[in-house]
């Protein structure tokens, strides 16, 4: 019995366009609600949301039980955090702030057991192997790992072709907010210079045969990104959807 098949990995590899949302509410109950919405994937944010390994684990479990694929975004490329995320059962990771091919290669190796990489072996304790109920997990896990790296600086864009070509990297996501900040347009990911850089990167990533990702809530830029090649498309964030809807309702019925 092998490691679970990572259908999202294989769908992205074919170039299929997939859509998902960011989960920042850091709770399995709201993650379970999001998992009823029918997205291809749900990204559990360990970078900007108040998640820890236990909350990540609980959210991975509820999303994995749905038709949406769970993804964990880690706060950085620390191999120890990669190991923990994989051990709790994530098979698709998003890792932020990748600026070089060396960094990309290290992250790719941190996701795989030897000899392809240096992921620590603890599957006997791990949800990933269903607590050793999957006897062939160690031998089959590497093939089901999907690693998507975030490029979100000018330095990263300068190294994009080498990062994309790195063995073990399944896709590259361009972070519009951080890229805008690095380009001198802090708080303005919709700036024409930023959007042009994102669209150019989408085309370059797809031309290289890898998944190309972006997150934007602008419907026009969603379509422009897909036209440029994006196939890992974040279209919303649970926190902002929740907050904006409540504020709109509150505004409508506020006393006085
Ligand atoms: O830089 C970006 O844009 C991203 O990486 C996505 C943000 O982190 C996300 O939290 C929305 O602001």
Short mmCIF file of C-alpha atoms and ligand atoms in Angstrom, two decimals:
data_model
loop_
_atom_site.label_atom_id
_atom_site.label_comp_id
_atom_site.label_asym_id
_atom_site.label_seq_id
_atom_site.Cartn_x
_atom_site.Cartn_y
_atom_site.Cartn_z
CA UNK A 1 0.00 0.00 0.00
CA UNK A 2 1.70 3.24 -1.18
CA UNK A 3 1.55 6.84 0.03
CA UNK A 4 -1.71 8.59 -0.91
CA UNK A 5 -1.79 9.78 -4.52
CA UNK A 6 -1.38 13.57 -4.68
CA UNK A 7 -3.96 14.29 -7.36
CA UNK A 8 -3.31 18.05 -7.20
CA UNK A 9 0.37 17.48 -8.09
CA UNK A 10 -0.60 15.50 -11.17
CA UNK A 11 -3.35 17.92 -12.21
CA UNK A 12 -0.95 20.86 -12.00
CA UNK A 13 1.67 18.94 -13.99
CA UNK A 14 -0.77 18.55 -16.88
CA UNK A 15 -1.31 22.32 -16.93
CA UNK A 16 -4.89 22.01 -15.68
CA UNK A 17 -6.13 25.31 -14.29
CA UNK A 18 -6.98 25.02 -10.60
CA UNK A 19 -8.54 27.50 -8.20
CA UNK A 20 -8.38 27.84 -4.45
CA UNK A 21 -8.46 30.21 -1.51
CA UNK A 22 -6.22 31.13 1.37
CA UNK A 23 -7.31 29.94 4.83
CA UNK A 24 -6.15 32.37 7.50
CA UNK A 25 -8.80 31.88 10.18
CA UNK A 26 -6.55 29.21 11.66
CA UNK A 27 -9.35 26.91 12.77
CA UNK A 28 -10.46 23.44 11.63
CA UNK A 29 -14.12 24.38 12.00
CA UNK A 30 -13.93 27.20 9.46
CA UNK A 31 -11.57 25.11 7.31
CA UNK A 32 -14.29 22.45 7.20
CA UNK A 33 -16.80 25.10 6.11
CA UNK A 34 -14.43 26.24 3.33
CA UNK A 35 -14.04 22.61 2.29
CA UNK A 36 -17.73 22.54 1.35
CA UNK A 37 -17.24 25.30 -1.23
CA UNK A 38 -15.81 23.03 -3.94
CA UNK A 39 -12.42 24.65 -4.52
CA UNK A 40 -9.69 22.54 -6.09
CA UNK A 41 -7.40 23.35 -3.17
CA UNK A 42 -7.35 25.21 0.12
CA UNK A 43 -4.13 26.84 1.28
CA UNK A 44 -3.66 26.69 5.05
CA UNK A 45 -1.49 29.68 5.80
CA UNK A 46 1.30 29.09 8.29
CA UNK A 47 3.13 32.28 7.27
CA UNK A 48 0.73 35.12 8.12
CA UNK A 49 -2.04 33.33 10.06
CA UNK A 50 -1.74 32.36 13.77
CA UNK A 51 -1.20 28.67 13.05
CA UNK A 52 0.99 26.19 14.88
CA UNK A 53 1.73 22.56 14.05
CA UNK A 54 -1.37 21.36 15.89
CA UNK A 55 -3.75 23.78 14.20
CA UNK A 56 -2.12 23.00 10.84
CA UNK A 57 -2.57 19.29 11.51
CA UNK A 58 -6.24 19.65 12.43
CA UNK A 59 -6.95 21.71 9.29
CA UNK A 60 -5.06 19.32 7.00
CA UNK A 61 -7.16 16.46 8.36
CA UNK A 62 -10.54 18.11 7.77
CA UNK A 63 -9.62 19.41 4.30
CA UNK A 64 -8.10 16.08 3.25
CA UNK A 65 -11.47 14.48 4.03
CA UNK A 66 -13.10 16.73 1.39
CA UNK A 67 -12.83 17.07 -2.38
CA UNK A 68 -10.40 20.00 -1.93
CA UNK A 69 -6.68 19.33 -1.68
CA UNK A 70 -4.96 20.72 1.45
CA UNK A 71 -1.83 22.82 1.00
CA UNK A 72 0.33 24.21 3.80
CA UNK A 73 2.26 27.44 3.39
CA UNK A 74 5.18 27.50 5.79
CA UNK A 75 6.63 30.70 7.29
CA UNK A 76 10.02 30.03 5.69
CA UNK A 77 12.17 27.33 4.07
CA UNK A 78 13.38 25.83 7.35
CA UNK A 79 13.91 22.08 6.72
CA UNK A 80 12.66 21.26 10.22
CA UNK A 81 9.33 22.98 9.52
CA UNK A 82 9.13 21.21 6.13
CA UNK A 83 9.66 17.88 7.89
CA UNK A 84 6.91 18.61 10.42
CA UNK A 85 4.44 19.74 7.75
CA UNK A 86 5.01 16.59 5.71
CA UNK A 87 4.80 14.35 8.78
CA UNK A 88 1.34 15.74 9.69
CA UNK A 89 0.20 14.67 6.25
CA UNK A 90 0.57 17.64 3.91
CA UNK A 91 1.76 16.53 0.48
CA UNK A 92 1.70 19.96 -1.17
CA UNK A 93 3.76 22.80 0.31
CA UNK A 94 4.06 26.46 -0.58
CA UNK A 95 7.32 28.02 0.65
CA UNK A 96 7.75 31.79 0.61
CA UNK A 97 10.66 34.14 -0.15
CA UNK A 98 12.73 31.98 -2.48
CA UNK A 99 15.41 34.11 -4.18
CA UNK A 100 17.87 31.63 -5.68
CA UNK A 101 18.23 28.23 -7.30
CA UNK A 102 20.38 27.10 -4.37
CA UNK A 103 17.56 27.93 -1.97
CA UNK A 104 15.11 26.14 -4.26
CA UNK A 105 17.25 23.01 -4.46
CA UNK A 106 17.65 22.89 -0.67
CA UNK A 107 13.89 23.15 -0.19
CA UNK A 108 13.30 20.42 -2.76
CA UNK A 109 15.77 18.11 -1.00
CA UNK A 110 14.23 18.88 2.40
CA UNK A 111 10.92 17.48 1.08
CA UNK A 112 12.33 14.13 -0.03
CA UNK A 113 13.73 11.13 1.80
CA UNK A 114 17.25 9.98 0.89
CA UNK A 115 18.79 9.52 -1.59
CA UNK A 116 16.79 12.26 -3.38
CA UNK A 117 16.86 14.45 -0.31
CA UNK A 118 17.40 14.69 3.43
CA UNK A 119 13.88 14.60 4.93
CA UNK A 120 14.16 13.11 8.39
CA UNK A 121 12.57 9.72 8.92
CA UNK A 122 9.84 9.62 11.55
CA UNK A 123 7.01 7.99 9.65
CA UNK A 124 6.26 5.55 12.46
CA UNK A 125 4.92 8.49 14.50
CA UNK A 126 3.45 10.39 11.56
CA UNK A 127 -0.07 10.95 10.32
CA UNK A 128 1.46 11.01 6.82
CA UNK A 129 2.01 7.25 6.95
CA UNK A 130 -1.28 6.79 8.82
CA UNK A 131 0.93 5.98 11.83
CA UNK A 132 2.79 3.27 9.96
CA UNK A 133 -0.43 1.76 8.61
CA UNK A 134 0.99 2.46 5.12
CA UNK A 135 3.83 -0.07 5.00
CA UNK A 136 5.32 1.31 1.76
CA UNK A 137 5.15 4.98 2.78
CA UNK A 138 8.91 5.60 2.96
CA UNK A 139 9.49 4.09 -0.48
CA UNK A 140 6.60 5.93 -2.17
CA UNK A 141 6.29 9.29 -0.38
CA UNK A 142 8.77 11.27 -2.49
CA UNK A 143 6.81 10.79 -5.71
CA UNK A 144 3.69 12.36 -4.23
CA UNK A 145 5.28 15.53 -2.85
CA UNK A 146 4.30 18.74 -4.63
CA UNK A 147 6.58 21.70 -3.91
CA UNK A 148 5.55 25.18 -4.98
CA UNK A 149 7.99 28.01 -4.27
CA UNK A 150 7.17 31.68 -3.86
CA UNK A 151 9.18 34.23 -5.76
CA UNK A 152 8.32 37.69 -4.50
CA UNK A 153 11.35 39.95 -4.92
CA UNK A 154 13.28 41.43 -7.83
CA UNK A 155 16.19 39.18 -6.93
CA UNK A 156 13.91 36.16 -7.15
CA UNK A 157 12.58 37.27 -10.54
CA UNK A 158 16.16 37.67 -11.78
CA UNK A 159 16.79 34.02 -10.81
CA UNK A 160 13.34 32.80 -11.90
CA UNK A 161 14.45 30.64 -14.82
CA UNK A 162 16.98 28.77 -12.65
CA UNK A 163 14.49 28.41 -9.79
CA UNK A 164 11.82 27.04 -12.14
CA UNK A 165 14.29 24.57 -13.67
CA UNK A 166 15.29 23.18 -10.27
CA UNK A 167 14.75 19.42 -9.88
CA UNK A 168 11.97 18.67 -7.42
CA UNK A 169 10.19 22.01 -7.85
CA UNK A 170 6.65 21.52 -9.18
CA UNK A 171 5.66 25.15 -9.48
CA UNK A 172 6.41 28.76 -8.73
CA UNK A 173 3.97 31.22 -7.19
CA UNK A 174 4.52 34.94 -7.61
CA UNK A 175 3.53 36.86 -4.48
CA UNK A 176 2.07 40.14 -5.69
CA UNK A 177 1.98 41.88 -2.30
CA UNK A 178 5.58 41.20 -1.37
CA UNK A 179 6.77 41.78 -4.92
CA UNK A 180 5.01 45.14 -4.91
CA UNK A 181 6.76 46.03 -1.67
CA UNK A 182 10.14 45.05 -3.07
CA UNK A 183 9.47 47.02 -6.26
CA UNK A 184 8.70 50.18 -4.28
CA UNK A 185 4.92 49.89 -4.50
CA UNK A 186 4.18 48.82 -0.92
CA UNK A 187 0.47 48.06 -0.49
CA UNK A 188 -0.21 48.34 -4.22
CA UNK A 189 0.01 44.87 -5.83
CA UNK A 190 -2.24 46.20 -8.59
CA UNK A 191 0.40 48.68 -9.78
CA UNK A 192 0.94 48.26 -13.54
CA UNK A 193 4.65 47.55 -13.06
CA UNK A 194 3.86 44.79 -10.55
CA UNK A 195 1.09 43.27 -12.65
CA UNK A 196 3.31 43.28 -15.74
CA UNK A 197 6.05 41.47 -13.80
CA UNK A 198 3.55 38.89 -12.53
CA UNK A 199 2.12 38.20 -15.98
CA UNK A 200 5.59 37.89 -17.52
CA UNK A 201 6.54 35.43 -14.79
CA UNK A 202 3.36 33.37 -15.33
CA UNK A 203 4.30 32.92 -18.99
CA UNK A 204 7.92 32.05 -18.24
CA UNK A 205 6.98 29.49 -15.59
CA UNK A 206 4.41 27.74 -17.78
CA UNK A 207 6.75 27.78 -20.78
CA UNK A 208 9.19 25.88 -18.57
CA UNK A 209 6.47 23.28 -17.93
CA UNK A 210 5.91 24.06 -14.25
CA UNK A 211 2.78 25.19 -12.40
CA UNK A 212 2.40 28.96 -12.27
CA UNK A 213 0.65 30.48 -9.28
CA UNK A 214 -0.74 33.80 -8.13
CA UNK A 215 -3.17 35.13 -5.55
CA UNK A 216 -5.45 38.00 -6.43
CA UNK A 217 -9.03 38.96 -5.64
CA UNK A 218 -9.27 41.20 -8.72
CA UNK A 219 -11.51 39.30 -11.19
CA UNK A 220 -9.90 41.01 -14.20
CA UNK A 221 -6.39 40.13 -13.01
CA UNK A 222 -7.48 36.56 -12.30
CA UNK A 223 -8.44 36.23 -15.96
CA UNK A 224 -5.34 38.06 -17.17
CA UNK A 225 -3.15 35.77 -15.06
CA UNK A 226 -4.82 32.66 -16.48
CA UNK A 227 -4.46 34.04 -20.00
CA UNK A 228 -0.75 34.48 -19.30
CA UNK A 229 -0.50 30.85 -18.10
CA UNK A 230 -1.40 30.78 -14.41
CA UNK A 231 -2.86 27.42 -13.40
CA UNK A 232 -2.56 27.60 -9.60
CA UNK A 233 -4.88 30.53 -9.00
CA UNK A 234 -5.76 31.87 -5.57
CA UNK A 235 -9.01 33.83 -5.85
CA UNK A 236 -9.84 34.75 -2.26
CA UNK A 237 -8.93 34.80 1.41
CA UNK A 238 -11.32 33.53 4.09
CA UNK A 239 -10.35 36.27 6.55
CA UNK A 240 -11.13 39.12 4.16
CA UNK A 241 -14.30 37.49 2.89
CA UNK A 242 -15.51 37.04 6.48
CA UNK A 243 -14.46 40.52 7.65
CA UNK A 244 -15.81 42.39 4.61
CA UNK A 245 -19.19 40.62 4.73
CA UNK A 246 -19.66 41.33 8.44
CA UNK A 247 -18.60 44.99 8.05
CA UNK A 248 -20.98 45.43 5.13
CA UNK A 249 -23.84 43.97 7.16
CA UNK A 250 -22.86 45.97 10.22
CA UNK A 251 -22.78 49.15 8.16
CA UNK A 252 -26.21 48.44 6.78
CA UNK A 253 -27.84 47.87 10.17
CA UNK A 254 -25.67 50.01 12.45
CA UNK A 255 -27.79 52.06 14.84
CA UNK A 256 -28.02 55.75 14.03
O1 LIG B 1 3.07 38.38 -1.55
C1 LIG B 1 1.90 37.95 -1.69
O2 LIG B 1 0.99 38.52 -2.32
C2 LIG B 1 1.60 36.65 -1.07
O3 LIG B 1 2.50 35.89 -0.80
C3 LIG B 1 0.19 36.41 -0.67
C4 LIG B 1 0.00 37.10 0.65
O4 LIG B 1 0.92 36.58 1.58
C5 LIG B 1 -1.41 36.82 1.15
O5 LIG B 1 -1.37 36.73 2.54
C6 LIG B 1 -2.35 37.92 0.74
O6 LIG B 1 -1.89 39.16 1.15
#
